[in-house]
mmCIF file of C-alpha atoms in Angstrom:
data_model
loop_
_atom_site.group_PDB
_atom_site.id
_atom_site.type_symbol
_atom_site.label_atom_id
_atom_site.label_comp_id
_atom_site.label_asym_id
_atom_site.label_seq_id
_atom_site.Cartn_x
_atom_site.Cartn_y
_atom_site.Cartn_z
ATOM 1 C CA MET E 1 -34.651 -30.174 -148.325
ATOM 2 C CA VAL E 2 -31.024 -30.565 -146.906
ATOM 3 C CA THR E 3 -28.210 -29.118 -148.948
ATOM 4 C CA THR E 4 -24.694 -30.969 -148.912
ATOM 5 C CA PRO E 5 -22.277 -28.536 -147.578
ATOM 6 C CA ILE E 6 -19.357 -27.872 -150.165
ATOM 7 C CA GLN E 7 -16.224 -29.500 -149.096
ATOM 8 C CA PRO E 8 -12.842 -27.440 -148.902
ATOM 9 C CA SER E 9 -10.565 -28.041 -151.677
ATOM 10 C CA GLN E 10 -7.662 -30.260 -150.840
ATOM 11 C CA HIS E 11 -5.589 -28.700 -153.569
ATOM 12 C CA PRO E 12 -2.306 -27.050 -152.576
ATOM 13 C CA LEU E 13 -3.358 -23.880 -154.380
ATOM 14 C CA ALA E 14 -6.763 -23.897 -152.884
ATOM 15 C CA GLU E 15 -6.244 -20.336 -151.879
ATOM 16 C CA TYR E 16 -6.385 -19.135 -155.383
ATOM 17 C CA ILE E 17 -9.441 -21.310 -156.105
ATOM 18 C CA TYR E 18 -11.269 -19.529 -153.273
ATOM 19 C CA ARG E 19 -10.172 -16.337 -154.684
ATOM 20 C CA LEU E 20 -11.809 -16.755 -158.209
ATOM 21 C CA GLU E 21 -14.968 -18.234 -156.473
ATOM 22 C CA ARG E 22 -15.345 -14.894 -154.668
ATOM 23 C CA GLY E 23 -14.743 -12.627 -157.731
ATOM 24 C CA ASP E 24 -10.947 -11.897 -157.091
ATOM 25 C CA ALA E 25 -8.197 -12.464 -159.569
ATOM 26 C CA LEU E 26 -5.217 -14.660 -159.325
ATOM 27 C CA LEU E 27 -3.198 -11.617 -158.537
ATOM 28 C CA LYS E 28 -3.635 -9.633 -155.190
ATOM 29 C CA ASP E 29 -5.736 -6.332 -155.593
ATOM 30 C CA THR E 30 -3.240 -3.692 -154.256
ATOM 31 C CA PRO E 31 -2.690 -0.164 -155.510
ATOM 32 C CA ASP E 32 0.949 -0.958 -156.749
ATOM 33 C CA ASN E 33 -0.157 -4.089 -158.444
ATOM 34 C CA LEU E 34 -2.998 -2.056 -160.264
ATOM 35 C CA LEU E 35 -0.365 0.544 -161.297
ATOM 36 C CA GLU E 36 2.249 -2.077 -162.519
ATOM 37 C CA VAL E 37 -0.428 -4.014 -164.554
ATOM 38 C CA VAL E 38 -2.087 -1.092 -166.309
ATOM 39 C CA GLY E 39 1.341 0.687 -166.775
ATOM 40 C CA ILE E 40 2.807 -2.493 -168.398
ATOM 41 C CA LEU E 41 -0.174 -3.448 -170.595
ATOM 42 C CA LYS E 42 -0.047 0.161 -171.958
ATOM 43 C CA SER E 43 3.451 -0.519 -172.970
ATOM 44 C CA TYR E 44 2.647 -3.946 -174.356
ATOM 45 C CA GLY E 45 -0.209 -2.594 -176.110
ATOM 46 C CA VAL E 46 2.077 -0.339 -178.187
ATOM 47 C CA VAL E 47 4.348 -3.090 -178.931
ATOM 48 C CA LEU E 48 1.557 -5.516 -179.988
ATOM 49 C CA ASP E 49 0.450 -2.916 -182.461
ATOM 50 C CA LYS E 50 3.798 -3.140 -184.080
ATOM 51 C CA TYR E 51 4.151 -6.823 -183.786
ATOM 52 C CA SER E 52 0.606 -7.105 -185.140
ATOM 53 C CA ASN E 53 1.305 -4.921 -188.205
ATOM 54 C CA ASN E 54 4.441 -6.723 -188.950
ATOM 55 C CA LEU E 55 2.934 -10.276 -188.812
ATOM 56 C CA ASN E 56 0.083 -9.221 -190.950
ATOM 57 C CA TYR E 57 2.282 -7.543 -193.551
ATOM 58 C CA ILE E 58 4.679 -10.598 -193.735
ATOM 59 C CA GLY E 59 1.549 -13.176 -193.967
ATOM 60 C CA LYS E 60 0.126 -11.199 -196.871
ATOM 61 C CA HIS E 61 3.145 -9.613 -198.697
ATOM 62 C CA GLN E 62 5.903 -12.261 -197.876
ATOM 63 C CA PHE E 63 3.693 -15.282 -198.862
ATOM 64 C CA LEU E 64 6.107 -17.924 -200.402
ATOM 65 C CA VAL E 65 9.196 -15.538 -200.426
ATOM 66 C CA LEU E 66 11.817 -18.037 -199.412
ATOM 67 C CA PHE E 67 14.475 -15.489 -198.434
ATOM 68 C CA PRO E 68 12.400 -12.611 -196.933
ATOM 69 C CA PHE E 69 15.422 -10.078 -196.193
ATOM 70 C CA PHE E 70 13.223 -7.262 -195.803
ATOM 71 C CA LYS E 71 10.374 -8.799 -193.909
ATOM 72 C CA TYR E 72 10.628 -6.446 -190.817
ATOM 73 C CA PHE E 73 10.351 -3.454 -192.906
ATOM 74 C CA ASN E 74 6.633 -3.556 -193.496
ATOM 75 C CA GLY E 75 7.350 -2.538 -197.313
ATOM 76 C CA ASP E 76 9.138 0.520 -196.504
ATOM 77 C CA VAL E 77 12.852 -0.153 -197.214
ATOM 78 C CA SER E 78 15.278 2.807 -197.103
ATOM 79 C CA PHE E 79 18.982 3.096 -196.359
ATOM 80 C CA SER E 80 18.445 4.999 -193.190
ATOM 81 C CA LYS E 81 16.083 2.413 -191.993
ATOM 82 C CA LEU E 82 18.600 -0.210 -192.896
ATOM 83 C CA LEU E 83 21.190 1.339 -190.894
ATOM 84 C CA LYS E 84 18.949 1.411 -187.866
ATOM 85 C CA HIS E 85 18.118 -2.266 -188.448
ATOM 86 C CA TRP E 86 21.941 -3.179 -188.472
ATOM 87 C CA TRP E 87 22.370 -0.956 -185.330
ATOM 88 C CA HIS E 88 19.456 -2.792 -183.848
ATOM 89 C CA ASP E 89 17.755 0.522 -183.370
ATOM 90 C CA ARG E 90 14.299 -1.125 -183.953
ATOM 91 C CA ILE E 91 11.478 -3.275 -182.568
ATOM 92 C CA ASN E 92 12.583 -6.861 -182.077
ATOM 93 C CA TYR E 93 10.051 -8.469 -184.428
ATOM 94 C CA GLU E 94 11.910 -11.750 -183.892
ATOM 95 C CA TYR E 95 9.807 -12.337 -180.673
ATOM 96 C CA ALA E 96 6.658 -12.051 -182.497
ATOM 97 C CA GLU E 97 8.052 -14.958 -184.635
ATOM 98 C CA TYR E 98 9.054 -16.875 -181.563
ATOM 99 C CA CYS E 99 5.387 -16.797 -180.558
ATOM 100 C CA MET E 100 4.132 -17.747 -184.051
ATOM 101 C CA ARG E 101 6.471 -20.734 -184.261
ATOM 102 C CA GLY E 102 5.413 -21.802 -180.653
ATOM 103 C CA MET E 103 1.678 -21.706 -181.742
ATOM 104 C CA LEU E 104 2.501 -23.657 -185.035
ATOM 105 C CA TRP E 105 4.588 -26.231 -183.329
ATOM 106 C CA HIS E 106 2.257 -26.840 -180.276
ATOM 107 C CA GLY E 107 -0.939 -26.662 -182.663
ATOM 108 C CA GLY E 108 -4.339 -27.089 -180.975
ATOM 109 C CA GLY E 109 -7.804 -25.906 -182.150
ATOM 110 C CA LYS E 110 -9.509 -25.837 -185.397
ATOM 111 C CA LEU E 111 -6.975 -23.688 -186.928
ATOM 112 C CA ASP E 112 -4.299 -26.535 -186.316
ATOM 113 C CA ASP E 113 -6.914 -28.966 -187.925
ATOM 114 C CA TYR E 114 -7.745 -26.624 -190.974
ATOM 115 C CA ILE E 115 -4.141 -26.204 -192.101
ATOM 116 C CA ASP E 116 -3.897 -30.242 -192.428
ATOM 117 C CA SER E 117 -7.190 -30.253 -194.486
ATOM 118 C CA GLN E 118 -7.761 -30.979 -198.086
ATOM 119 C CA ALA E 119 -9.439 -27.541 -198.334
ATOM 120 C CA PHE E 120 -6.401 -25.668 -197.188
ATOM 121 C CA LYS E 121 -4.218 -27.591 -199.579
ATOM 122 C CA ALA E 122 -6.304 -26.809 -202.514
ATOM 123 C CA ASN E 123 -6.171 -23.218 -201.739
ATOM 124 C CA CYS E 124 -2.611 -23.158 -201.438
ATOM 125 C CA ASP E 125 -1.998 -25.073 -204.462
ATOM 126 C CA ARG E 126 -3.761 -22.446 -206.575
ATOM 127 C CA ALA E 127 -1.649 -19.675 -204.818
ATOM 128 C CA ILE E 128 1.431 -21.710 -205.122
ATOM 129 C CA GLN E 129 1.020 -22.067 -208.953
ATOM 130 C CA ALA E 130 0.166 -18.277 -209.372
ATOM 131 C CA LYS E 131 2.957 -17.079 -207.389
ATOM 132 C CA LEU E 132 5.694 -19.591 -208.915
ATOM 133 C CA LYS E 133 4.325 -20.142 -212.395
ATOM 134 C CA ASN E 134 7.500 -18.595 -213.905
ATOM 135 C CA ASN E 135 10.054 -20.476 -211.566
ATOM 136 C CA PRO E 136 10.349 -23.998 -212.884
ATOM 137 C CA PHE E 137 13.223 -24.763 -210.265
ATOM 138 C CA ILE E 138 11.033 -24.160 -207.229
ATOM 139 C CA LEU E 139 8.191 -26.096 -208.859
ATOM 140 C CA GLY E 140 10.167 -28.921 -209.624
ATOM 141 C CA LEU E 141 11.748 -28.937 -206.158
ATOM 142 C CA ASN E 142 8.092 -28.854 -204.872
ATOM 143 C CA LYS E 143 7.200 -31.982 -206.901
ATOM 144 C CA ILE E 144 10.226 -33.969 -205.388
ATOM 145 C CA PHE E 145 9.258 -32.599 -201.848
ATOM 146 C CA PRO E 146 5.625 -32.033 -202.007
ATOM 147 C CA ASN E 147 5.189 -30.694 -198.655
ATOM 148 C CA PHE E 148 8.016 -28.138 -198.998
ATOM 149 C CA LEU E 149 5.829 -25.140 -200.132
ATOM 150 C CA LEU E 150 2.785 -26.168 -198.219
ATOM 151 C CA GLU E 151 4.587 -26.016 -194.943
ATOM 152 C CA GLN E 152 5.704 -22.539 -195.842
ATOM 153 C CA ALA E 153 2.068 -21.645 -196.533
ATOM 154 C CA LYS E 154 1.041 -22.920 -193.003
ATOM 155 C CA MET E 155 3.521 -20.674 -191.433
ATOM 156 C CA SER E 156 2.282 -17.853 -193.360
ATOM 157 C CA ALA E 157 -1.168 -18.738 -192.071
ATOM 158 C CA TYR E 158 0.010 -18.535 -188.597
ATOM 159 C CA TYR E 159 1.722 -15.183 -189.200
ATOM 160 C CA ALA E 160 -1.845 -13.907 -190.194
ATOM 161 C CA ALA E 161 -3.700 -15.553 -187.447
ATOM 162 C CA LEU E 162 -1.404 -14.243 -184.741
ATOM 163 C CA GLY E 163 -1.308 -10.828 -186.291
ATOM 164 C CA GLN E 164 -5.077 -10.709 -186.141
ATOM 165 C CA PHE E 165 -5.308 -11.966 -182.522
ATOM 166 C CA TRP E 166 -2.669 -9.449 -181.453
ATOM 167 C CA ARG E 167 -4.510 -6.597 -183.186
ATOM 168 C CA VAL E 168 -7.450 -7.340 -180.694
ATOM 169 C CA MET E 169 -5.425 -7.574 -177.742
ATOM 170 C CA SER E 170 -3.454 -4.138 -178.691
ATOM 171 C CA ASP E 171 -6.601 -2.364 -178.780
ATOM 172 C CA MET E 172 -7.962 -3.981 -175.752
ATOM 173 C CA PHE E 173 -5.013 -3.050 -173.479
ATOM 174 C CA LEU E 174 -4.583 0.484 -175.008
ATOM 175 C CA SER E 175 -8.317 1.171 -174.219
ATOM 176 C CA LEU E 176 -7.653 -0.237 -170.610
ATOM 177 C CA SER E 177 -4.940 2.320 -170.122
ATOM 178 C CA ASP E 178 -7.343 5.121 -171.538
ATOM 179 C CA ARG E 179 -10.060 3.974 -169.057
ATOM 180 C CA TYR E 180 -7.586 3.873 -166.098
ATOM 181 C CA ASP E 181 -6.371 7.520 -166.975
ATOM 182 C CA ALA E 182 -10.109 8.461 -166.886
ATOM 183 C CA GLY E 183 -10.637 7.084 -163.360
ATOM 184 C CA GLU E 184 -12.783 4.090 -164.602
ATOM 185 C CA ILE E 185 -10.334 1.247 -163.821
ATOM 186 C CA ASN E 186 -9.689 1.304 -159.899
ATOM 187 C CA SER E 187 -8.985 -2.247 -159.015
ATOM 188 C CA ILE E 188 -7.402 -5.518 -160.317
ATOM 189 C CA PRO E 189 -10.804 -7.081 -160.619
ATOM 190 C CA ASP E 190 -11.797 -4.088 -162.823
ATOM 191 C CA VAL E 191 -8.811 -4.912 -165.127
ATOM 192 C CA VAL E 192 -10.013 -8.459 -165.165
ATOM 193 C CA GLN E 193 -13.533 -7.449 -166.149
ATOM 194 C CA HIS E 194 -12.227 -5.132 -168.859
ATOM 195 C CA ILE E 195 -10.231 -8.061 -170.611
ATOM 196 C CA LEU E 196 -13.030 -10.516 -170.194
ATOM 197 C CA ASP E 197 -15.377 -8.034 -171.801
ATOM 198 C CA GLY E 198 -13.098 -7.639 -174.479
ATOM 199 C CA LEU E 199 -12.582 -11.399 -175.179
ATOM 200 C CA VAL E 200 -16.300 -12.130 -175.159
ATOM 201 C CA ALA E 201 -16.918 -9.030 -177.570
ATOM 202 C CA ASP E 202 -14.562 -10.469 -180.172
ATOM 203 C CA ALA E 203 -14.992 -14.142 -179.472
ATOM 204 C CA SER E 204 -16.821 -14.779 -182.710
ATOM 205 C CA ARG E 205 -14.568 -12.505 -184.749
ATOM 206 C CA PRO E 206 -13.658 -14.499 -187.882
ATOM 207 C CA ILE E 207 -9.958 -15.332 -188.682
ATOM 208 C CA THR E 208 -9.261 -15.287 -192.414
ATOM 209 C CA PHE E 209 -6.394 -15.023 -194.719
ATOM 210 C CA GLU E 210 -5.860 -13.710 -198.263
ATOM 211 C CA VAL E 211 -2.810 -13.018 -200.219
ATOM 212 C CA ASP E 212 -2.356 -10.588 -203.070
ATOM 213 C CA ILE E 213 -0.406 -12.364 -206.043
ATOM 214 C CA LYS E 214 0.046 -9.921 -208.974
ATOM 215 C CA GLY E 215 -3.038 -8.009 -208.195
ATOM 216 C CA GLU E 216 -5.323 -10.872 -207.684
ATOM 217 C CA ILE E 217 -6.761 -12.212 -204.374
ATOM 218 C CA TYR E 218 -6.146 -15.632 -203.390
ATOM 219 C CA THR E 219 -8.106 -16.804 -200.285
ATOM 220 C CA ILE E 220 -6.008 -19.179 -198.046
ATOM 221 C CA ILE E 221 -8.371 -19.296 -195.037
ATOM 222 C CA PRO E 222 -12.110 -18.570 -196.109
ATOM 223 C CA GLN E 223 -14.497 -17.145 -193.713
ATOM 224 C CA GLU E 224 -16.532 -20.249 -194.318
ATOM 225 C CA ALA E 225 -13.858 -22.201 -192.646
ATOM 226 C CA GLY E 226 -15.597 -21.047 -189.320
ATOM 227 C CA LEU E 227 -12.267 -20.023 -187.421
ATOM 228 C CA THR E 228 -12.838 -17.489 -184.618
ATOM 229 C CA PHE E 229 -10.720 -15.271 -182.443
ATOM 230 C CA LEU E 230 -11.305 -16.846 -179.234
ATOM 231 C CA MET E 231 -11.017 -20.840 -179.724
ATOM 232 C CA GLU E 232 -8.691 -20.685 -182.722
ATOM 233 C CA THR E 233 -6.216 -18.038 -181.632
ATOM 234 C CA ALA E 234 -6.740 -16.944 -178.071
ATOM 235 C CA VAL E 235 -7.022 -20.359 -176.472
ATOM 236 C CA PRO E 236 -4.156 -22.052 -178.526
ATOM 237 C CA TYR E 237 -1.983 -18.849 -177.703
ATOM 238 C CA VAL E 238 -2.456 -19.161 -173.996
ATOM 239 C CA GLU E 239 -1.291 -22.777 -174.213
ATOM 240 C CA ALA E 240 1.581 -22.178 -176.394
ATOM 241 C CA VAL E 241 2.860 -18.938 -175.262
ATOM 242 C CA PHE E 242 1.643 -18.660 -171.508
ATOM 243 C CA PHE E 243 2.299 -22.255 -170.567
ATOM 244 C CA ARG E 244 4.639 -24.324 -172.902
ATOM 245 C CA GLY E 245 6.787 -22.204 -174.920
ATOM 246 C CA PHE E 246 10.207 -23.477 -175.998
ATOM 247 C CA PRO E 247 13.265 -24.231 -173.765
ATOM 248 C CA PHE E 248 15.485 -21.336 -174.201
ATOM 249 C CA LEU E 249 18.888 -21.905 -176.033
ATOM 250 C CA GLY E 250 21.867 -21.502 -173.718
ATOM 251 C CA THR E 251 19.814 -22.233 -170.532
ATOM 252 C CA VAL E 252 19.209 -25.864 -171.006
ATOM 253 C CA SER E 253 20.818 -28.508 -173.210
ATOM 254 C CA TYR E 254 19.040 -30.080 -176.005
ATOM 255 C CA ASN E 255 21.118 -33.074 -175.829
ATOM 256 C CA ALA E 256 18.721 -36.040 -175.459
ATOM 257 C CA GLN E 257 21.286 -37.626 -172.915
ATOM 258 C CA ALA E 258 21.377 -34.706 -170.684
ATOM 259 C CA SER E 259 17.604 -35.182 -170.097
ATOM 260 C CA GLN E 260 17.178 -31.469 -169.525
ATOM 261 C CA VAL E 261 14.347 -31.053 -172.092
ATOM 262 C CA PRO E 262 10.923 -33.006 -171.341
ATOM 263 C CA HIS E 263 10.288 -36.019 -173.519
ATOM 264 C CA GLU E 264 6.738 -35.090 -174.006
ATOM 265 C CA GLN E 265 5.503 -31.867 -175.605
ATOM 266 C CA GLY E 266 2.846 -31.373 -173.231
ATOM 267 C CA ASP E 267 5.331 -31.227 -170.260
ATOM 268 C CA PHE E 268 7.043 -28.031 -171.628
ATOM 269 C CA ASN E 269 6.689 -25.147 -169.167
ATOM 270 C CA TYR E 270 8.695 -22.511 -170.574
ATOM 271 C CA GLY E 271 5.859 -20.157 -171.169
ATOM 272 C CA ALA E 272 5.407 -16.516 -169.836
ATOM 273 C CA LEU E 273 3.793 -17.758 -166.640
ATOM 274 C CA TYR E 274 6.877 -19.772 -165.698
ATOM 275 C CA ALA E 275 9.829 -17.765 -166.924
ATOM 276 C CA ASP E 276 12.338 -16.880 -164.300
ATOM 277 C CA PRO E 277 12.951 -13.160 -164.480
ATOM 278 C CA LEU E 278 16.718 -13.559 -164.289
ATOM 279 C CA PRO E 279 17.394 -15.632 -167.352
ATOM 280 C CA VAL E 280 14.664 -13.472 -169.138
ATOM 281 C CA GLY E 281 17.057 -10.561 -168.554
ATOM 282 C CA SER E 282 19.740 -12.551 -170.491
ATOM 283 C CA ALA E 283 20.989 -12.371 -174.087
ATOM 284 C CA GLY E 284 19.686 -15.018 -176.281
ATOM 285 C CA VAL E 285 16.391 -15.685 -174.237
ATOM 286 C CA PRO E 286 13.303 -14.650 -176.384
ATOM 287 C CA PRO E 287 11.411 -12.874 -173.862
ATOM 288 C CA THR E 288 14.288 -10.533 -173.256
ATOM 289 C CA LEU E 289 13.390 -9.175 -176.823
ATOM 290 C CA LEU E 290 10.005 -8.316 -175.682
ATOM 291 C CA MET E 291 11.183 -6.838 -172.349
ATOM 292 C CA HIS E 292 13.536 -4.449 -174.435
ATOM 293 C CA ASP E 293 10.755 -3.435 -176.618
ATOM 294 C CA MET E 294 8.417 -2.530 -173.705
ATOM 295 C CA ARG E 295 10.962 -0.406 -171.920
ATOM 296 C CA HIS E 296 10.563 2.183 -174.767
ATOM 297 C CA TYR E 297 6.803 2.829 -174.075
ATOM 298 C CA ILE E 298 6.460 2.563 -170.230
ATOM 299 C CA PRO E 299 4.194 5.322 -168.998
ATOM 300 C CA GLU E 300 5.767 7.874 -166.619
ATOM 301 C CA TYR E 301 3.807 6.743 -163.612
ATOM 302 C CA LEU E 302 5.380 3.181 -163.985
ATOM 303 C CA HIS E 303 8.837 4.449 -164.775
ATOM 304 C CA HIS E 304 8.854 6.507 -161.725
ATOM 305 C CA LEU E 305 7.927 3.325 -159.634
ATOM 306 C CA TYR E 306 10.857 1.562 -161.095
ATOM 307 C CA GLN E 307 13.274 4.610 -160.813
ATOM 308 C CA ASN E 308 12.300 4.730 -157.006
ATOM 309 C CA SER E 309 12.910 1.133 -156.199
ATOM 310 C CA LEU E 310 15.774 -0.368 -154.476
ATOM 311 C CA ARG E 311 18.064 -0.948 -157.701
ATOM 312 C CA GLY E 312 16.545 1.960 -159.682
ATOM 313 C CA GLU E 313 17.065 0.907 -163.472
ATOM 314 C CA ASP E 314 19.921 -1.359 -162.980
ATOM 315 C CA ASP E 315 17.504 -4.289 -163.164
ATOM 316 C CA LEU E 316 14.953 -2.708 -165.435
ATOM 317 C CA LEU E 317 14.439 -5.672 -167.528
ATOM 318 C CA VAL E 318 13.885 -7.972 -164.651
ATOM 319 C CA LYS E 319 11.142 -5.439 -163.284
ATOM 320 C CA ILE E 320 9.311 -5.207 -166.459
ATOM 321 C CA CYS E 321 9.265 -9.067 -166.733
ATOM 322 C CA ILE E 322 7.801 -9.356 -163.228
ATOM 323 C CA SER E 323 5.185 -6.685 -163.892
ATOM 324 C CA PHE E 324 4.452 -8.404 -167.188
ATOM 325 C CA GLN E 325 3.793 -11.743 -165.472
ATOM 326 C CA LYS E 326 1.429 -10.039 -162.930
ATOM 327 C CA SER E 327 -0.610 -8.702 -165.958
ATOM 328 C CA MET E 328 -0.593 -12.057 -167.612
ATOM 329 C CA TYR E 329 -2.263 -13.618 -164.493
ATOM 330 C CA CYS E 330 -5.012 -10.935 -164.922
ATOM 331 C CA VAL E 331 -5.411 -12.047 -168.419
ATOM 332 C CA THR E 332 -5.399 -15.683 -167.334
ATOM 333 C CA THR E 333 -8.000 -14.972 -164.601
ATOM 334 C CA ALA E 334 -10.237 -13.475 -167.281
ATOM 335 C CA ALA E 335 -9.678 -16.653 -169.550
ATOM 336 C CA LEU E 336 -10.633 -18.820 -166.617
ATOM 337 C CA ARG E 337 -13.766 -17.074 -166.135
ATOM 338 C CA GLY E 338 -14.662 -17.180 -169.603
ATOM 339 C CA LEU E 339 -13.739 -20.862 -169.984
ATOM 340 C CA ALA E 340 -15.420 -22.211 -166.645
ATOM 341 C CA PRO E 341 -18.296 -24.485 -167.182
ATOM 342 C CA HIS E 342 -20.457 -22.382 -165.034
ATOM 343 C CA GLY E 343 -20.289 -18.812 -163.858
ATOM 344 C CA LEU E 344 -17.820 -18.627 -161.001
ATOM 345 C CA ASP E 345 -20.302 -16.726 -158.750
ATOM 346 C CA THR E 346 -23.034 -19.357 -158.957
ATOM 347 C CA GLN E 347 -24.676 -20.579 -155.731
ATOM 348 C CA ASN E 348 -25.583 -23.991 -157.075
ATOM 349 C CA PRO E 349 -23.585 -26.748 -155.131
ATOM 350 C CA GLU E 350 -23.381 -29.015 -158.314
ATOM 351 C CA GLU E 351 -22.108 -26.139 -160.446
ATOM 352 C CA ILE E 352 -19.598 -24.972 -157.688
ATOM 353 C CA MET E 353 -18.204 -28.501 -157.710
ATOM 354 C CA ALA E 354 -18.012 -28.769 -161.622
ATOM 355 C CA ASN E 355 -16.136 -25.369 -161.465
ATOM 356 C CA ARG E 356 -13.988 -26.489 -158.742
ATOM 357 C CA GLN E 357 -12.927 -29.542 -160.536
ATOM 358 C CA PHE E 358 -12.169 -27.289 -163.693
ATOM 359 C CA LEU E 359 -10.048 -24.853 -161.463
ATOM 360 C CA GLU E 360 -8.038 -27.522 -159.648
ATOM 361 C CA GLY E 361 -6.981 -28.874 -163.036
ATOM 362 C CA TRP E 362 -5.745 -25.570 -164.010
ATOM 363 C CA MET E 363 -4.096 -24.859 -160.583
ATOM 364 C CA SER E 364 -2.150 -28.242 -160.900
ATOM 365 C CA ARG E 365 -0.419 -26.494 -163.933
ATOM 366 C CA PHE E 366 0.308 -23.203 -161.791
ATOM 367 C CA LEU E 367 2.181 -25.480 -159.175
ATOM 368 C CA SER E 368 5.580 -24.963 -160.672
ATOM 369 C CA ALA E 369 4.583 -21.542 -162.205
ATOM 370 C CA ARG E 370 5.238 -18.093 -160.715
ATOM 371 C CA MET E 371 1.815 -17.291 -159.396
ATOM 372 C CA VAL E 372 3.047 -17.297 -155.807
ATOM 373 C CA ASP E 373 6.115 -15.494 -156.494
ATOM 374 C CA VAL E 374 4.519 -12.625 -158.249
ATOM 375 C CA ASN E 375 1.878 -12.238 -155.425
ATOM 376 C CA ASN E 376 4.707 -11.914 -152.904
ATOM 377 C CA ASP E 377 6.889 -9.699 -155.062
ATOM 378 C CA VAL E 378 6.697 -6.030 -153.931
ATOM 379 C CA LEU E 379 9.244 -3.365 -155.428
ATOM 380 C CA LYS E 380 11.272 -2.249 -152.493
ATOM 381 C CA LEU E 381 11.097 1.573 -152.214
#
């Protein structure tokens, strides 16, 4: 039996396809890359823990609170905490909301379908009546604009869903750091495998949403809805936050006549995999908030690497952004391995070609991303 030889890929990023096929990652496996990725994911895991707790708090306890002045306080409001908040000595929870709104706006997956269903509307209607039965003004406003409170409830559902997603990711990244410290993680492929194992382990974890109204629990998203961690939060999150995002105010014009914002939603490429580290270090650009948060929790070995580079800490946020993008290409590698139609280590020619077609489609989305740049970026000592 004659086996047809596998033809080389003609894709401009074929090198990265071959990397994945031989078990490597989209990021080069070097000691410095490993140190940067694990270190920044340690910091990110701590920040995600705080983001997750706050999103879950807002979803459950700020449901239909139209002016949530204290939503970032997690129920613990004090004068000293208020002073720190005004002084901006706090975690930038606004970035978590930026990601939540990105997921809500871009949509995708069964969660997006479910919040438009009659079952979701019926659950929300019961909660709305219970929450606002003594507020005839808002209920009257809701009759005039019947989607007004329903849209607020949809946003709360995404607060809760993203909070549950980040809970899993935070634990995954912190356990990665623990394994690295214990000498169990020794390469970039080890990092990818750890993330892939975590995604698979929690793939079927149910995404649910309940609110407590005057001591009674109202179910907004029941377990019977069949929403799960991987397909209803992880995949839409990658699409909305890694790839699409929103144009950053102040860096492009929203004026339609200027034509600086794409006409088609699917053409947005402002996500984490595309963001230029220099604008990310600028005020008003949402990812800058995340970089500020992560700088507080960088492990000493990564901090030492930054301090001994060419500019020291003068461009710390830029360095953090580059390290973060490197780590996200490791997460993306794990996601591609998990989503590929066949195992990437297959020797079956038909399966190899099916995988290659799948990977070429994804590589086309990386043509304008920073994948090549982060692979060529080495901190100058």
